[in-house]
Coordinates of C-alpha atoms in Angstrom, one line a residue:
X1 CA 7.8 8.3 12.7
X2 CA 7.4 5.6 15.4
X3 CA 4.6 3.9 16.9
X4 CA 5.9 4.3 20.1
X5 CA 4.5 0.9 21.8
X6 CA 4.0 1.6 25.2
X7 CA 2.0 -1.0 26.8
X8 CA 1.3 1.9 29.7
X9 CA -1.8 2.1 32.1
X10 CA -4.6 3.6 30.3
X11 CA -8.6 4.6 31.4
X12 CA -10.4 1.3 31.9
X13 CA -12.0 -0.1 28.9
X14 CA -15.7 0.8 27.7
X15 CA -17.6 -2.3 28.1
X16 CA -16.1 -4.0 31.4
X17 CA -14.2 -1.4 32.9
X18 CA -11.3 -3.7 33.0
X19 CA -7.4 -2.5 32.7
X20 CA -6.9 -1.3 28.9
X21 CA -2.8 -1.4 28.2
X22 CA -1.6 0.5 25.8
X23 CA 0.4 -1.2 22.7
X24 CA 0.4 1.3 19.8
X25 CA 0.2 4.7 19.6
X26 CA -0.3 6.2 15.9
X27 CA 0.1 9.6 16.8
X28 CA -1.5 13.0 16.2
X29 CA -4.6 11.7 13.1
X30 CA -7.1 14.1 11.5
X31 CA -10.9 12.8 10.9
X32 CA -10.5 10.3 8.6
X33 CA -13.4 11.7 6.1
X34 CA -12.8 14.9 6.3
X35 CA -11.8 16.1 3.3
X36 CA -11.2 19.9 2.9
X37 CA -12.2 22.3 0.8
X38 CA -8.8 24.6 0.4
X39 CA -10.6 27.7 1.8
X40 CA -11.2 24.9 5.6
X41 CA -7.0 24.4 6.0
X42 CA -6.8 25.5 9.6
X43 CA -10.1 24.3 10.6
X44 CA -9.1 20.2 10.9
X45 CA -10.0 18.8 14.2
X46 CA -7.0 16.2 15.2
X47 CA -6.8 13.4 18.2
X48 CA -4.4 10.9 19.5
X49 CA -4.8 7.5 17.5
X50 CA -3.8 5.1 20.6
X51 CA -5.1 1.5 21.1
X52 CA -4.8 -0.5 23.8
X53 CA -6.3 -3.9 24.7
X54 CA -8.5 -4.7 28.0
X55 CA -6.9 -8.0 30.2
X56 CA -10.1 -8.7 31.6
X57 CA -12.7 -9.2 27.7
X58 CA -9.9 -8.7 25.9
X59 CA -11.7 -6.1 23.6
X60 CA -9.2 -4.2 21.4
X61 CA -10.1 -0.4 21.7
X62 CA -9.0 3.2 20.7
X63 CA -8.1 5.5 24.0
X64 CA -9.5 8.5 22.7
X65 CA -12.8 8.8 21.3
X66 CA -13.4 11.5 18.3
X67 CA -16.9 12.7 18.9
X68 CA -19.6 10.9 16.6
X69 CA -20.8 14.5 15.1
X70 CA -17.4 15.1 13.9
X71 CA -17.2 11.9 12.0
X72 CA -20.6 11.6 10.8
X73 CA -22.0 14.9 9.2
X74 CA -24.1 15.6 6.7
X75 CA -21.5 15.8 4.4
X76 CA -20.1 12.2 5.1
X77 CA -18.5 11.3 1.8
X78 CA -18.2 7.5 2.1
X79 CA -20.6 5.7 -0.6
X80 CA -20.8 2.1 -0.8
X81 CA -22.1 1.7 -4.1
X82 CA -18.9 3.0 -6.0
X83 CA -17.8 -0.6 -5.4
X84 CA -19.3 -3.2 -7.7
X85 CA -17.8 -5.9 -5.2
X86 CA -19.5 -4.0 -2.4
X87 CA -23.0 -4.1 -4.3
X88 CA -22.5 -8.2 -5.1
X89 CA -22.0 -8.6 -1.2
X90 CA -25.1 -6.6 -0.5
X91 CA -26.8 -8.3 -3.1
X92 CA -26.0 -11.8 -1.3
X93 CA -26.7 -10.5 1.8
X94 CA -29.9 -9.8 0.9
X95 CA -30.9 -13.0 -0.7
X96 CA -29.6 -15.1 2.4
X97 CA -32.1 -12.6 4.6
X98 CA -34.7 -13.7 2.3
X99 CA -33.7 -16.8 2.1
X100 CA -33.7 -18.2 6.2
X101 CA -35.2 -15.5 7.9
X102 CA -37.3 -13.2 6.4
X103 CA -40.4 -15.7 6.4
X104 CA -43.3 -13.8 6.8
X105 CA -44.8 -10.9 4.4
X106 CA -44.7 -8.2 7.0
X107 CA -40.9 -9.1 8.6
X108 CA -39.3 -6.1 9.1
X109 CA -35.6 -5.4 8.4
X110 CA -33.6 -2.3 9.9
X111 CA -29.8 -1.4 9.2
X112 CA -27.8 0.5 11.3
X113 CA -25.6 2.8 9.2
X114 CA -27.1 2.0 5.8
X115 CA -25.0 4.7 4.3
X116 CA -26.5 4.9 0.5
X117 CA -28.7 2.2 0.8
X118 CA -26.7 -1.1 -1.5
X119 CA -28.8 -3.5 0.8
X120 CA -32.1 -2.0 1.4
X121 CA -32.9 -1.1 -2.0
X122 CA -32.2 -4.9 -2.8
X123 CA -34.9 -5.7 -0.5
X124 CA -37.3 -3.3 -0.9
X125 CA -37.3 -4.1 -4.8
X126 CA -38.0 -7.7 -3.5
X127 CA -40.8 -6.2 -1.5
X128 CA -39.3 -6.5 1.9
X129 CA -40.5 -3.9 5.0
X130 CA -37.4 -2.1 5.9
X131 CA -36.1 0.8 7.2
X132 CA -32.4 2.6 7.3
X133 CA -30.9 4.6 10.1
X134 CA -28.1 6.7 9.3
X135 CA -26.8 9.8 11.0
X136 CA -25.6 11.0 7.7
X137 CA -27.4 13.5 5.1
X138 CA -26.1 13.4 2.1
X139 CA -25.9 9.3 2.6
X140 CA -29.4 8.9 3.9
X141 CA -30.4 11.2 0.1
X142 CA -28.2 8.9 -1.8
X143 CA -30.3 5.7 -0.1
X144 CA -33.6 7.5 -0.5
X145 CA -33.4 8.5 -4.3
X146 CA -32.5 4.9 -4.9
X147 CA -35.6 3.4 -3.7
X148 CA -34.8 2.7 0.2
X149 CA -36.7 3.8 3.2
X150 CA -34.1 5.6 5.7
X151 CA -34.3 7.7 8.6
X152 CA -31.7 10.4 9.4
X153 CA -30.6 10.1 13.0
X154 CA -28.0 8.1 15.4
X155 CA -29.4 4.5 16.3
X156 CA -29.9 4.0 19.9
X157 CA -32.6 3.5 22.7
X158 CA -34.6 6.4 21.9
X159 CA -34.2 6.0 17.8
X160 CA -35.3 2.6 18.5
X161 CA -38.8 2.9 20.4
X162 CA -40.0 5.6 17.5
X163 CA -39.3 3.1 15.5
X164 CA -40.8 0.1 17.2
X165 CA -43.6 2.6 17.9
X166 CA -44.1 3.2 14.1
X167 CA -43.7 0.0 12.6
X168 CA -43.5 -2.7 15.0
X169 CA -40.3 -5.1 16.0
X170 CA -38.2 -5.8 13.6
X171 CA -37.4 -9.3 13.0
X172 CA -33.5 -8.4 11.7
X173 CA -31.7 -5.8 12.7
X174 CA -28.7 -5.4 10.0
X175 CA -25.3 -3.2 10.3
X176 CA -22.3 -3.7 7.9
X177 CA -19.3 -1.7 9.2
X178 CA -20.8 0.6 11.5
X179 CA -21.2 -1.0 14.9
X180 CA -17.4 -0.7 15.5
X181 CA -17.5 2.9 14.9
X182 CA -20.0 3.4 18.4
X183 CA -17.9 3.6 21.1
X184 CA -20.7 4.5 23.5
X185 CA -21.9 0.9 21.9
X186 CA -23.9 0.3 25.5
X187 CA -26.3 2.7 23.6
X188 CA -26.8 0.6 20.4
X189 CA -27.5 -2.5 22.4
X190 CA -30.2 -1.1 24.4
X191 CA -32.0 0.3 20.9
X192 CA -31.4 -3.4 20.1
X193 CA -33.3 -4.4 22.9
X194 CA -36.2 -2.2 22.3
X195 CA -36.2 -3.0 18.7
X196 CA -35.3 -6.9 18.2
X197 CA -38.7 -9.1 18.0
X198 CA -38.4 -12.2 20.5
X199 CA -37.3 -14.1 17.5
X200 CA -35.1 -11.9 15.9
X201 CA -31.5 -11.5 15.0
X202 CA -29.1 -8.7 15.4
X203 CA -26.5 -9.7 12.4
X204 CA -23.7 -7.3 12.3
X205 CA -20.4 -7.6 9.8
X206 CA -17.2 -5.8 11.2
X207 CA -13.2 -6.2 10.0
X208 CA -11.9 -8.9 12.2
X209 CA -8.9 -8.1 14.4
X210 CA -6.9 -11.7 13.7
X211 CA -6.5 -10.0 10.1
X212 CA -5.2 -6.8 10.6
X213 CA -2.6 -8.4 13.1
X214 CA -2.3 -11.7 11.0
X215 CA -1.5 -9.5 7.4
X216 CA -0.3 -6.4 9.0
X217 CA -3.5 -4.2 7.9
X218 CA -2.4 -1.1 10.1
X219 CA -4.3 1.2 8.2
X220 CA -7.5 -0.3 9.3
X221 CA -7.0 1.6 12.6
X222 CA -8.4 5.0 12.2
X223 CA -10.7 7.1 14.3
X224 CA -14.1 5.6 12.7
X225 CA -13.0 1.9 13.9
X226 CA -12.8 2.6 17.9
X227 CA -13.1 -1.1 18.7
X228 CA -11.3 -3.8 16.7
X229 CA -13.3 -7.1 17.0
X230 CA -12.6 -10.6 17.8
X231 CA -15.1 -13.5 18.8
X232 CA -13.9 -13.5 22.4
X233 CA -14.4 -10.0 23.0
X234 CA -18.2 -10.0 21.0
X235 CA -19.3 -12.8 22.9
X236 CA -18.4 -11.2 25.8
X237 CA -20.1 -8.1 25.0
X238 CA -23.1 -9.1 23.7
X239 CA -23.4 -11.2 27.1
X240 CA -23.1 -8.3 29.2
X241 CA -25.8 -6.5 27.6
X242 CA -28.1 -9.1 28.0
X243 CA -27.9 -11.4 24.3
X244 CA -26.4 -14.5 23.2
X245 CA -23.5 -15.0 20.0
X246 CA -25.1 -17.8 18.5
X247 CA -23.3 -18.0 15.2
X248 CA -20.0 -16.5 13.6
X249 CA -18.4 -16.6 10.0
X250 CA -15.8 -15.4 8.2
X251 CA -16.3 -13.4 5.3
X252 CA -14.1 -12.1 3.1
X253 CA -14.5 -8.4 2.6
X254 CA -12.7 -5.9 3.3
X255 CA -9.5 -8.2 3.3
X256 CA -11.0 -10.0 6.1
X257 CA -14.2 -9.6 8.4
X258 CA -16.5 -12.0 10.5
X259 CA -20.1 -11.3 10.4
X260 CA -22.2 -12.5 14.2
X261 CA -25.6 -13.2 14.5
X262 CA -26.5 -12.3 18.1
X263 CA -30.3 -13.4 19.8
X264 CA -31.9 -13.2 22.9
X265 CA -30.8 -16.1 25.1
X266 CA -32.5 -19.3 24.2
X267 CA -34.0 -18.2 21.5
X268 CA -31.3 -19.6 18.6
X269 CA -29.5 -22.4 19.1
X270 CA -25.6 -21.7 19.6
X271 CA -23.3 -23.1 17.2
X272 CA -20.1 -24.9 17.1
X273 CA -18.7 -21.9 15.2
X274 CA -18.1 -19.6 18.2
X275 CA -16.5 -21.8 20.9
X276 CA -14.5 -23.3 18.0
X277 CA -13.5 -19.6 16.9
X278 CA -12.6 -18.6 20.5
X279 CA -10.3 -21.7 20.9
X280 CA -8.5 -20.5 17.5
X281 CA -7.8 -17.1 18.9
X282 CA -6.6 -18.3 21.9
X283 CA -3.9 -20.7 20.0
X284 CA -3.1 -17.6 18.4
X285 CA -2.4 -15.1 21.1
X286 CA -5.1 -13.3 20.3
X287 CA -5.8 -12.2 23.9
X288 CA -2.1 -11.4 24.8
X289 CA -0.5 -7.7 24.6
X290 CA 2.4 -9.3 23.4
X291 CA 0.9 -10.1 19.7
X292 CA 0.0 -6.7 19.4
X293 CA 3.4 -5.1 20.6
X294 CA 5.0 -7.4 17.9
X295 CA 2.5 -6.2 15.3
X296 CA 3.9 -2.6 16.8
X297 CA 6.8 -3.1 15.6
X298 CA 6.1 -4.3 12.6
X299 CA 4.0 -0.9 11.5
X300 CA 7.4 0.7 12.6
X301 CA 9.0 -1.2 9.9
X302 CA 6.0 -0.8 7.2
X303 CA 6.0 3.2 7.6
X304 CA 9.6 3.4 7.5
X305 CA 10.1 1.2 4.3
X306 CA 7.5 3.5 2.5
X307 CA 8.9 6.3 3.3
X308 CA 12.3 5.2 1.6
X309 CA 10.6 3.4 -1.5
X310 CA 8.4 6.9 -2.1
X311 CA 11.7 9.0 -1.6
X312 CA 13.4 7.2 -4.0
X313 CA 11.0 7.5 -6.9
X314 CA 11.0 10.8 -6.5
X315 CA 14.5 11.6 -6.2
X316 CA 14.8 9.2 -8.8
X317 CA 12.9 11.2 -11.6
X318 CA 9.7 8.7 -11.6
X319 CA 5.7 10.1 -11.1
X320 CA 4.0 8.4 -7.8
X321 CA 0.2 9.3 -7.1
X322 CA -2.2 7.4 -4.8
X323 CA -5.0 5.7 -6.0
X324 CA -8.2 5.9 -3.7
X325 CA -9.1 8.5 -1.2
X326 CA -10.1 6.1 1.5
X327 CA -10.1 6.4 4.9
X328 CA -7.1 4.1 5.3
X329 CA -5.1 6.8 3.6
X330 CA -5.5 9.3 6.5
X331 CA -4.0 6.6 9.2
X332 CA -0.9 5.9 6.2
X333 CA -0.4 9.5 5.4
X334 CA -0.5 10.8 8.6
X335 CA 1.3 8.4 10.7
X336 CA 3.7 8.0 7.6
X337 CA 4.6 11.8 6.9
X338 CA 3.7 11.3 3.1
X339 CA 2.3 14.8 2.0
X340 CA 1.9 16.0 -1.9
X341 CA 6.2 16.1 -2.1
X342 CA 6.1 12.5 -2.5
X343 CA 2.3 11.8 -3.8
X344 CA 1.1 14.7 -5.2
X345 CA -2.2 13.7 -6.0
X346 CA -4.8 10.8 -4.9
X347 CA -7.4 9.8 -7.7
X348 CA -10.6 8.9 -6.2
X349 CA -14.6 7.9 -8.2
X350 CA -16.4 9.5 -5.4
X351 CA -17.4 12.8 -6.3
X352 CA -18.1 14.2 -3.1
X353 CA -14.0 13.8 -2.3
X354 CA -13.2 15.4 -5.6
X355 CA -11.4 18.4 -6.0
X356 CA -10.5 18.7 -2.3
X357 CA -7.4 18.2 0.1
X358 CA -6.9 15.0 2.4
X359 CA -7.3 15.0 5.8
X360 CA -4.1 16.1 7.8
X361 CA -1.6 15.6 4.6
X362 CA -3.7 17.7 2.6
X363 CA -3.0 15.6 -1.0
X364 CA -5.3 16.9 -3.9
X365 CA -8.1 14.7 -4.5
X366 CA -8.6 14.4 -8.3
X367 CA -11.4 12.7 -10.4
X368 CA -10.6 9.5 -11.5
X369 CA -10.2 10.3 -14.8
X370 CA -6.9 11.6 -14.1
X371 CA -5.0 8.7 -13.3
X372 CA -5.1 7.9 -17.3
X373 CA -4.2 12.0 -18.2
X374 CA -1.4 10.4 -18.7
X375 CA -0.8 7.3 -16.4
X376 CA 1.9 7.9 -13.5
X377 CA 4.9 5.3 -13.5
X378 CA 3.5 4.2 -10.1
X379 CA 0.3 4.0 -8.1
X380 CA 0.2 3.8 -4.5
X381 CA -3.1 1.6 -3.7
X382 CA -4.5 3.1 -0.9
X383 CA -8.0 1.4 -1.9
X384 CA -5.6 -2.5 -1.4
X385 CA -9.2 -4.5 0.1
X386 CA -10.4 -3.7 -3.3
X387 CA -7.5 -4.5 -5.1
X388 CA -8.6 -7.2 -7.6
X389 CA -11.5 -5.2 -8.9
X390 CA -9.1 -2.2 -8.9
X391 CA -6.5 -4.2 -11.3
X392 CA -9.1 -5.6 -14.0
X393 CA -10.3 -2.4 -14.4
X394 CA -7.2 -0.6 -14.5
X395 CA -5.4 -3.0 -17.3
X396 CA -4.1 -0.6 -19.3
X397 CA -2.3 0.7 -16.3
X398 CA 0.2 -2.0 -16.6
X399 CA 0.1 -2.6 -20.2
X400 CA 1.9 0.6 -20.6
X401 CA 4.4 0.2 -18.0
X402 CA 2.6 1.2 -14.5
X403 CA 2.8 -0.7 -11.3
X404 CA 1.2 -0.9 -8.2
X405 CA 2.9 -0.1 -4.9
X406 CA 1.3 -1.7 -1.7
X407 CA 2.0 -1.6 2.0
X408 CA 0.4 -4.7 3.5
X409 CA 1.6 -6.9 4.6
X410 CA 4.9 -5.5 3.8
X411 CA 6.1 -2.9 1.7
X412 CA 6.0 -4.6 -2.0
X413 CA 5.3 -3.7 -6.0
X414 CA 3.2 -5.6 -8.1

């Protein structure tokens, strides 16, 4: 187990073609949602989990791509709404939309990757126009029987004028999550250009890079998050093809994300926010291949000291299982070695995950109601970003002796 920084020559990057270098290499991960019915072992599809970092716009990107139809099927099993912290953002998302934009009657709203539909069906029971795009089946279903208007298909140029052509321009276009998952993300930006009315805003909410580096949040790479975002890099991007960042904040979720409102030049006024956040990441290194060769290094020393924690409870007579099937678990398990000799089971709420194997370490997925049938001595949080929701509901854990292993920043139980 090694991350085996490199900081080699790699393909230029997507957006600039600039030189991409190499500083962490993950090794051989599975898709990160694809969790397998016992009869599929055999049938996983694997990649190399590489990042590098471009020296010209400084955009932090994966080296191999996993193709978007393999990621997002029909049988996607993330959904959004088994997080009650999750449905309070959406809900605030949705009253600030309301609030200081959404100004007219027939203001349309579309999300990109609305998954099962926390956001829209907050607007639409506020009587807001809005429609969903969502290449997933079963999550585009969830969304509809809950009230929202989606469409089941990839967002892009030709998604975009069918929709402009059905309902007009849409004075937001929404995504929470999703646009770092595109790497052919040229595409997204000219559906955005079909789309956007002259006054619109593209908002978009994405886990910010100066996190994962600044807390160690390793895990956060896997194959769904091909680009890792800072402000330099988005302002840079959203340049190129054509727009303007005019505003960015950061927001909590998700143990750290920024959320950018991009316009058509001149049409929003540009504030302070982004030339001040640029200036921060470039105190920080942000830019430089040596920050993320150090943070290399330190993943080195993360995956090795879990390793010998988990190996010790077990030899040690004491009951370990994980606690969330989340993607993050793939990157951990995987890059970590940890199969079902040192967690043999991972208790998950999402019934679509239930009762199948994790992708590449093949763990059990087990309802939820397991973790209490009886309580293990120790839980392994895979689920951390939802950590404080996770412990007040899970009390009782701890009253009767559990605790809680986690991995970021450092290897640590609570």
């Amino acid at each position: 187990m090694n991350s085996r920084e490199l900081g080699s020559a790699a393909p230029a990057c997507r957006l600039c073609a600039g030189p991409v270098r190499e500083w962490v290499d993950l090794g051989r991960q599975p898709v990160s949602n694809a969790f397998l019915r016992p009869q599929d072992l055999g049938s996983e599809r694997f990649f190399r989990l590489a990042v590098g970092i471009c020296a010209d716009c400084a955009m932090v990107q994966q080296l191999e791509a996993m193709p978007t139809d393999h990621m997002f099927r029909a049988d996607y099993p993330y959904r959004s709404s088994t997080s009650d912290g999750l449905r309070s953002h959406f809900e605030a998302v949705a009253g600030w939309l309301r609030d200081t934009e959404l100004t007219d009657p027939g203001d349309l709203v579309v999300e990109i990757g609305c998954n099962d539909g926390l956001l829209l069906r907050t607007l639409g029971a506020a009587g807001v126009r809005h429609l969903g795009v969502d290449p997933s089946a079963g999550a585009a279903q969830a969304a509809a029987a809950r009230g929202a208007e989606v469409r089941v298909d990839f967002f892009d140029e030709r998604s975009a004028a069918t929709i402009r052509a059905e309902r007009g321009p849409a004075k937001v276009i929404f995504s929470a999550n999703t646009i770092s998952h595109i790497a052919d993300i040229d595409e997204v930006f000219r559906g955005v250009d079909r789309l956007l009315a002259p006054d619109g805003i593209f908002v978009f909410e994405d886990r910010y890079v100066a996190d994962i580096v600044e807390y160690a949040y390793f895990d956060q790479i896997y194959d769904e998050h091909f680009y890792l975002f800072s402000v330099r890099a988005v302002d840079a991007m959203t340049a190129r093809f054509g727009f303007q960042l005019v505003d960015v904040e950061h927001i909590p979720i998700h143990g750290g994300s920024l959320r950018y409102t991009v316009a058509r030049p001149g049409a929003r006024p540009r504030r302070d926010s982004v030339a001040r956040m640029i200036d921060d990441e470039a105190r920080y290194g942000l830019g430089e291949h040596d920050t993320y060769a150090r943070f290399g290094r330190q993943i080195d020393r993360i995956g090795a000291d879990l390793v010998a924690l988990l190996t010790d409870l077990r030899d040690a007579g004491r009951r370990v299982v994980g606690y969330g099937a989340t993607s993050k678990s793939a990157t951990v398990t995987n890059y970590c070695g940890i199969g079902p000799d040192l967690v043999p089971y991972i208790c998950d709420t999402t019934p679509e995950k239930q009762g199948r194997l994790s992708p590449g370490a093949h763990i059990p997925v087990r309802p939820h109601e397991a973790f209490a049938d009886p309580y293990p001595d120790y839980a392994l949080l895979f689920a951390w970003n939802h950590a404080e929701e996770i412990m007040a509901k899970e009390r009782r854990f701890v009253e009767q002796g559990g605790r809680w292993i986690l991995y970021v920043p450092h290897v640590h139980i609570v």
